[in-house]
XYZ file of C-alpha atoms in Angstrom:
406
model
C -35.394 73.674 -17.168
C -36.145 71.704 -20.316
C -32.485 71.474 -20.808
C -32.149 70.158 -17.143
C -34.658 67.665 -17.809
C -33.065 66.606 -20.417
C -30.280 66.561 -19.029
C -30.995 64.845 -16.066
C -32.992 61.807 -18.233
C -29.901 61.207 -19.646
C -27.278 60.640 -16.897
C -30.398 58.181 -15.589
C -30.731 56.440 -18.239
C -26.506 56.059 -19.102
C -26.041 54.619 -15.038
C -28.880 52.777 -15.401
C -28.667 50.831 -18.674
C -26.636 50.888 -21.395
C -29.608 49.541 -23.225
C -32.941 50.858 -24.863
C -35.613 49.538 -27.434
C -32.989 50.916 -30.331
C -29.850 49.873 -28.976
C -31.025 46.319 -27.610
C -27.894 44.103 -26.047
C -25.546 41.989 -28.362
C -24.403 38.809 -27.788
C -20.730 38.668 -27.348
C -18.104 36.630 -27.802
C -16.785 37.423 -23.582
C -19.693 37.379 -21.418
C -17.821 39.175 -18.692
C -16.272 41.974 -21.367
C -15.408 45.392 -20.052
C -17.908 48.298 -19.418
C -15.494 50.094 -21.740
C -15.739 47.520 -24.108
C -19.370 47.755 -24.216
C -19.207 51.313 -24.929
C -17.390 50.726 -27.264
C -19.581 48.879 -29.110
C -22.366 50.629 -28.393
C -20.018 53.791 -29.548
C -19.941 51.867 -33.446
C -23.794 50.864 -33.332
C -24.463 54.127 -33.658
C -21.754 55.444 -35.644
C -23.098 53.053 -38.427
C -26.521 54.665 -38.206
C -24.935 57.934 -38.617
C -22.127 57.611 -40.612
C -18.528 55.900 -40.555
C -15.571 56.700 -38.064
C -12.493 57.446 -40.568
C -9.253 55.003 -40.006
C -6.003 54.831 -40.686
C -3.198 52.565 -40.006
C -0.065 53.462 -38.007
C -1.543 57.162 -38.182
C 0.870 58.430 -36.152
C 3.350 55.849 -35.684
C 4.839 57.519 -38.947
C 4.253 58.921 -42.406
C 5.795 59.985 -45.077
C 9.806 60.851 -44.169
C 9.352 61.007 -40.910
C 8.815 59.034 -37.782
C 7.537 59.330 -34.243
C 10.672 59.625 -32.586
C 11.494 62.790 -34.891
C 8.352 64.231 -32.965
C 8.267 62.954 -29.325
C 6.780 66.142 -27.810
C 3.804 66.324 -29.919
C 1.068 63.710 -31.770
C 1.895 63.891 -35.372
C -0.161 61.934 -38.174
C -0.414 62.587 -42.144
C -4.002 62.633 -41.737
C -3.739 65.354 -39.124
C -1.357 67.700 -41.604
C -3.903 67.792 -43.684
C -7.746 68.149 -42.373
C -6.512 69.289 -39.453
C -7.121 66.850 -36.811
C -6.439 62.875 -36.415
C -8.168 60.266 -37.510
C -11.215 58.322 -35.953
C -9.727 55.066 -35.625
C -5.743 53.847 -35.026
C -4.570 50.516 -36.436
C -1.812 49.157 -35.117
C 0.383 45.807 -35.823
C 2.070 43.372 -32.957
C 3.771 41.367 -35.515
C 7.091 40.236 -33.788
C 5.458 40.356 -29.922
C 5.152 36.771 -30.051
C 9.674 36.937 -29.697
C 8.924 39.663 -27.367
C 10.811 41.866 -29.871
C 11.283 45.151 -28.871
C 9.626 47.119 -32.072
C 6.939 45.228 -34.277
C 7.386 43.976 -38.523
C 7.035 47.549 -39.286
C 9.759 48.854 -36.460
C 7.898 50.777 -34.522
C 9.085 49.951 -30.756
C 6.235 48.444 -28.124
C 6.733 51.374 -25.876
C 6.116 53.693 -28.467
C 2.327 51.704 -29.524
C 1.635 51.548 -26.022
C 2.202 55.254 -25.452
C 0.731 56.025 -28.954
C -2.271 53.729 -28.089
C -3.081 55.321 -24.388
C -2.868 58.745 -26.697
C -5.585 57.921 -28.971
C -7.986 56.279 -26.730
C -7.640 58.972 -24.011
C -8.630 61.674 -26.540
C -11.702 59.874 -27.599
C -10.156 57.633 -30.731
C -10.376 53.940 -31.243
C -8.436 51.302 -31.589
C -7.627 48.620 -33.858
C -4.820 45.811 -33.790
C -4.049 43.277 -36.442
C -1.051 40.530 -35.668
C 1.046 39.381 -38.819
C 2.470 36.811 -36.364
C 5.433 35.446 -37.942
C 5.004 31.462 -39.663
C 5.586 29.391 -36.344
C 7.012 25.952 -37.600
C 9.518 27.830 -39.904
C 10.087 30.928 -37.629
C 10.044 33.223 -41.616
C 7.515 35.920 -41.750
C 3.670 35.983 -42.787
C 4.281 35.169 -45.676
C 5.910 32.300 -45.248
C 3.446 29.921 -46.888
C 4.841 26.914 -45.505
C 1.534 24.895 -43.554
C 1.826 25.970 -39.813
C -1.693 25.905 -38.659
C -1.560 21.961 -37.995
C 1.082 22.218 -36.329
C -0.250 25.093 -33.503
C -3.633 23.453 -32.793
C -5.269 20.720 -30.632
C -2.280 18.417 -29.935
C 0.402 20.645 -32.593
C 3.951 19.777 -32.411
C 4.139 23.605 -31.900
C 0.780 24.537 -30.167
C 3.625 24.852 -26.500
C 5.418 27.910 -28.383
C 2.007 29.128 -29.929
C 1.060 29.570 -26.299
C 3.559 31.055 -25.056
C 3.305 33.921 -28.516
C -0.066 33.922 -26.931
C 1.293 34.622 -23.342
C 3.305 37.326 -24.865
C 0.441 38.775 -26.558
C -1.418 38.973 -23.937
C 0.846 40.414 -21.651
C 1.452 43.419 -24.023
C -2.172 43.853 -23.955
C -2.790 44.007 -20.431
C -0.237 47.091 -20.354
C -2.721 49.013 -22.455
C -4.133 51.278 -19.321
C -5.697 54.815 -18.939
C -6.991 55.335 -15.663
C -6.245 51.608 -14.512
C -8.734 50.374 -16.964
C -7.628 48.034 -19.668
C -7.984 50.363 -23.255
C -11.164 48.551 -25.165
C -9.888 47.013 -28.365
C -10.855 45.550 -31.956
C -8.462 42.584 -32.439
C -8.283 41.250 -35.889
C -6.007 38.036 -35.818
C -5.401 35.774 -38.831
C -7.564 38.248 -41.150
C -7.718 37.581 -45.205
C -7.751 34.365 -44.741
C -9.166 33.233 -48.436
C -6.399 34.608 -50.265
C -3.469 32.684 -50.418
C -0.531 34.729 -49.352
C -0.238 34.590 -45.456
C 0.535 31.158 -43.760
C -3.252 31.141 -41.784
C -4.436 31.324 -45.809
C -6.150 29.437 -48.570
C -4.369 26.825 -49.306
C -2.144 26.600 -46.801
C -4.774 25.082 -44.157
C -8.128 24.199 -44.552
C -10.992 25.615 -42.863
C -11.529 23.916 -40.252
C -7.882 24.363 -39.149
C -8.418 27.603 -39.084
C -11.874 28.109 -37.614
C -10.185 25.436 -34.998
C -6.877 28.577 -34.722
C -9.247 30.676 -34.265
C -11.420 29.327 -32.011
C -8.360 27.967 -29.566
C -7.022 31.535 -29.944
C -10.012 33.242 -28.498
C -10.565 31.371 -25.934
C -6.876 31.104 -24.494
C -7.277 35.019 -24.369
C -10.440 35.443 -22.614
C -10.483 32.606 -20.616
C -6.964 31.717 -19.661
C -5.596 35.184 -20.046
C -8.803 36.954 -18.632
C -8.642 39.514 -21.300
C -12.326 41.292 -21.229
C -11.438 43.921 -23.385
C -11.448 42.364 -27.074
C -13.952 42.716 -29.496
C -12.698 39.843 -32.256
C -13.109 41.296 -36.051
C -13.225 38.365 -38.738
C -11.831 40.066 -41.632
C -11.322 37.912 -44.925
C -10.638 39.525 -48.563
C -12.230 40.840 -51.184
C -14.934 38.049 -52.625
C -14.640 36.656 -56.407
C -17.110 35.238 -57.916
C -18.225 31.642 -56.454
C -15.923 32.595 -53.150
C -18.006 31.719 -49.890
C -17.778 34.594 -47.617
C -18.574 32.613 -44.200
C -15.947 29.806 -45.194
C -14.118 30.372 -42.763
C -16.409 31.817 -40.260
C -15.346 30.629 -36.382
C -18.758 30.577 -35.600
C -21.204 33.675 -33.911
C -19.731 32.604 -30.253
C -16.228 33.830 -31.530
C -16.836 36.879 -33.805
C -18.085 40.371 -32.426
C -17.092 41.919 -35.364
C -17.412 41.169 -39.187
C -14.968 42.815 -41.998
C -13.680 42.625 -45.003
C -10.198 43.360 -46.770
C -10.835 45.723 -50.851
C -7.929 47.248 -52.420
C -8.073 49.168 -55.693
C -5.158 47.817 -58.009
C -5.179 50.503 -60.134
C -8.570 49.581 -61.554
C -11.543 51.228 -59.753
C -14.172 50.200 -61.825
C -13.664 46.603 -60.681
C -12.940 48.272 -57.165
C -16.381 50.051 -56.713
C -18.093 47.237 -58.159
C -16.116 45.341 -55.552
C -17.022 47.180 -52.424
C -20.769 47.755 -52.869
C -21.312 44.210 -53.891
C -19.042 43.329 -51.219
C -20.468 44.887 -48.179
C -24.283 44.486 -49.262
C -23.056 40.729 -48.904
C -21.347 41.698 -45.579
C -24.130 43.661 -44.132
C -26.356 41.257 -45.487
C -25.076 38.325 -43.603
C -23.871 41.044 -39.733
C -27.904 42.285 -39.804
C -28.947 38.163 -40.194
C -26.185 37.904 -37.060
C -26.917 40.946 -35.242
C -23.809 41.619 -35.316
C -21.454 44.996 -36.377
C -19.409 45.521 -39.584
C -16.743 47.636 -41.281
C -14.596 48.598 -43.886
C -11.692 46.910 -42.067
C -9.105 47.402 -44.738
C -8.944 49.292 -47.914
C -6.568 52.177 -50.131
C -5.153 52.382 -53.399
C -1.479 52.930 -53.273
C -0.338 56.331 -54.504
C -3.711 57.382 -54.340
C -2.796 57.540 -58.159
C -6.578 58.074 -59.328
C -7.517 61.479 -59.721
C -10.651 62.364 -56.483
C -10.232 58.701 -55.414
C -12.004 59.335 -52.454
C -14.595 61.294 -53.245
C -15.805 59.615 -56.671
C -14.701 56.646 -56.895
C -14.610 55.136 -52.900
C -17.583 57.870 -50.919
C -20.532 56.892 -53.201
C -19.805 52.930 -52.027
C -19.492 53.037 -48.765
C -21.805 56.406 -48.189
C -25.150 54.840 -45.808
C -23.424 51.494 -46.654
C -23.704 51.100 -42.952
C -20.116 50.396 -42.148
C -18.685 50.998 -38.157
C -15.540 52.379 -39.477
C -13.158 52.164 -42.084
C -9.291 51.593 -42.126
C -7.010 52.764 -44.256
C -3.488 51.387 -45.000
C 0.008 52.905 -43.993
C 2.086 56.161 -45.241
C 5.434 54.291 -45.245
C 6.866 56.156 -48.838
C 6.727 58.253 -51.150
C 5.529 54.903 -53.102
C 3.990 53.148 -50.740
C 0.823 55.309 -48.908
C -2.657 55.192 -49.002
C -3.381 58.372 -47.408
C -2.468 61.855 -48.846
C 0.189 64.156 -47.322
C 0.665 67.215 -47.112
C 3.068 69.104 -49.454
C 6.023 70.732 -48.851
C 4.679 74.269 -50.037
C 1.782 75.611 -49.137
C 1.614 77.477 -52.665
C -0.225 73.388 -53.464
C -2.800 74.502 -51.585
C -3.871 78.194 -53.235
C -6.289 75.782 -55.797
C -6.848 79.242 -58.155
C -3.305 80.224 -58.263
C -1.676 82.940 -56.613
C -3.728 85.446 -58.812
C -7.267 86.503 -58.660
C -9.407 88.617 -61.423
C -10.354 92.063 -59.627
C -13.757 91.835 -60.762
C -14.064 88.679 -58.981
C -12.706 90.716 -55.360
C -15.348 93.399 -56.673
C -17.969 90.355 -56.523
C -17.178 88.652 -53.601
C -16.906 91.814 -51.806
C -20.194 92.856 -53.298
C -22.105 89.641 -51.771
C -20.892 90.548 -48.295
C -23.663 93.674 -47.854
C -25.949 91.125 -48.575
C -26.733 91.021 -44.678
C -30.115 92.262 -42.977
C -29.394 95.829 -43.009
C -27.878 95.546 -47.009
C -31.156 93.730 -47.668
C -33.633 96.467 -46.111
C -31.654 98.701 -48.133
C -32.088 97.213 -51.248
C -35.585 95.958 -51.046
C -36.318 100.025 -50.344
C -34.259 101.111 -53.319
C -36.224 98.491 -55.186
C -39.396 100.251 -53.391
C -39.037 103.124 -54.942
C -37.624 103.231 -57.470
C -38.829 99.532 -59.515
C -36.577 96.549 -60.435
C -34.081 98.487 -63.381
C -32.365 99.911 -59.288
C -31.127 96.211 -58.153
C -28.059 97.352 -59.451
C -27.133 99.791 -57.457
C -26.410 98.511 -54.332
C -23.392 96.901 -55.882
C -21.521 99.926 -56.795
C -20.325 100.857 -54.160
C -18.404 97.658 -53.148
C -17.056 97.119 -56.606
C -15.623 100.416 -56.339
C -13.953 100.324 -52.969
C -12.475 96.679 -54.318
C -11.163 98.184 -57.528
C -9.427 101.431 -56.301
C -8.795 100.962 -52.491
C -7.383 97.495 -52.410
C -6.449 96.352 -56.006
C -4.954 99.343 -57.075
């Protein structure tokens, strides 16, 4: 009866309102944001309170030694091969969608990407999309540092071209539907802007130009193309001493989630310290602005440090308040950020192929301590005293040695 009442209360609450005394109504970029996107925001809010969602870039698109086309009838993932389940967060990149190409910059066909996004969402996954757009001024790739932002904002000479690019972005996102409804997306364009390696980055545009680019991009996607399924994620690169996290910040009205990208470049101590200090700063800013925050990109190439996940990374993100963490992609043996399944099952036999006979005996003996075994042990000790504690071990050890080992 009580369980039934609880279910009724939950159903009534979920129907009447998304919000409560803990999860109050957030101020999102889009006042017309879809219900599914509101639910995603709430899901991330509560995830951050309990832990964080684990993510992987291109998790189901390809991995080390395989690509999706080779396994078109199943959903394959290097993560799944190791832990038996898919990640919670799926990262995709739409670089080259601006040209209406058939495949993105990493040769993932957009048709395949669409299928994988829909499948991930259908099974409860969270989708995050980045955009390594080509340089609109030169036609070079995203790492062509020729200044270009000034040419695509305001009345820039390539503004019309850029708006066509956004049209192509919007057209693709509008195809990401499940049961007739647009799939909610964590959209993370123009990331790592405080680094100098992208045409939208430090030294290649001013902070004012970057902010205008972001604001105009959001306005066009939200108001012109009526995309109401996006949460906008702002994610600078690791902060160096003296860096200002909000230098390029477009403003509260244009950002839903704060993030930060930090990689371990074979210096685990420096990385761990950077993760701790950076996430603490991002949390402080996000909390003050009532926004979610996440660890939007990270990893150690080839995972060359032993116990890196458990001893270097995890202690710095445990109880940090992040909603999710995204590890970068598994491209090849020299460029991957998640462990992969080994070729031989022997690699998983941590104790080797043989176990000492006495270990087998102890293992079997320990199995007798259920309720009946405990009663027997207590009875023997009651009758014969503490000196009888060894008696219950006789049979299982004998059984293991003579009946199983030999």
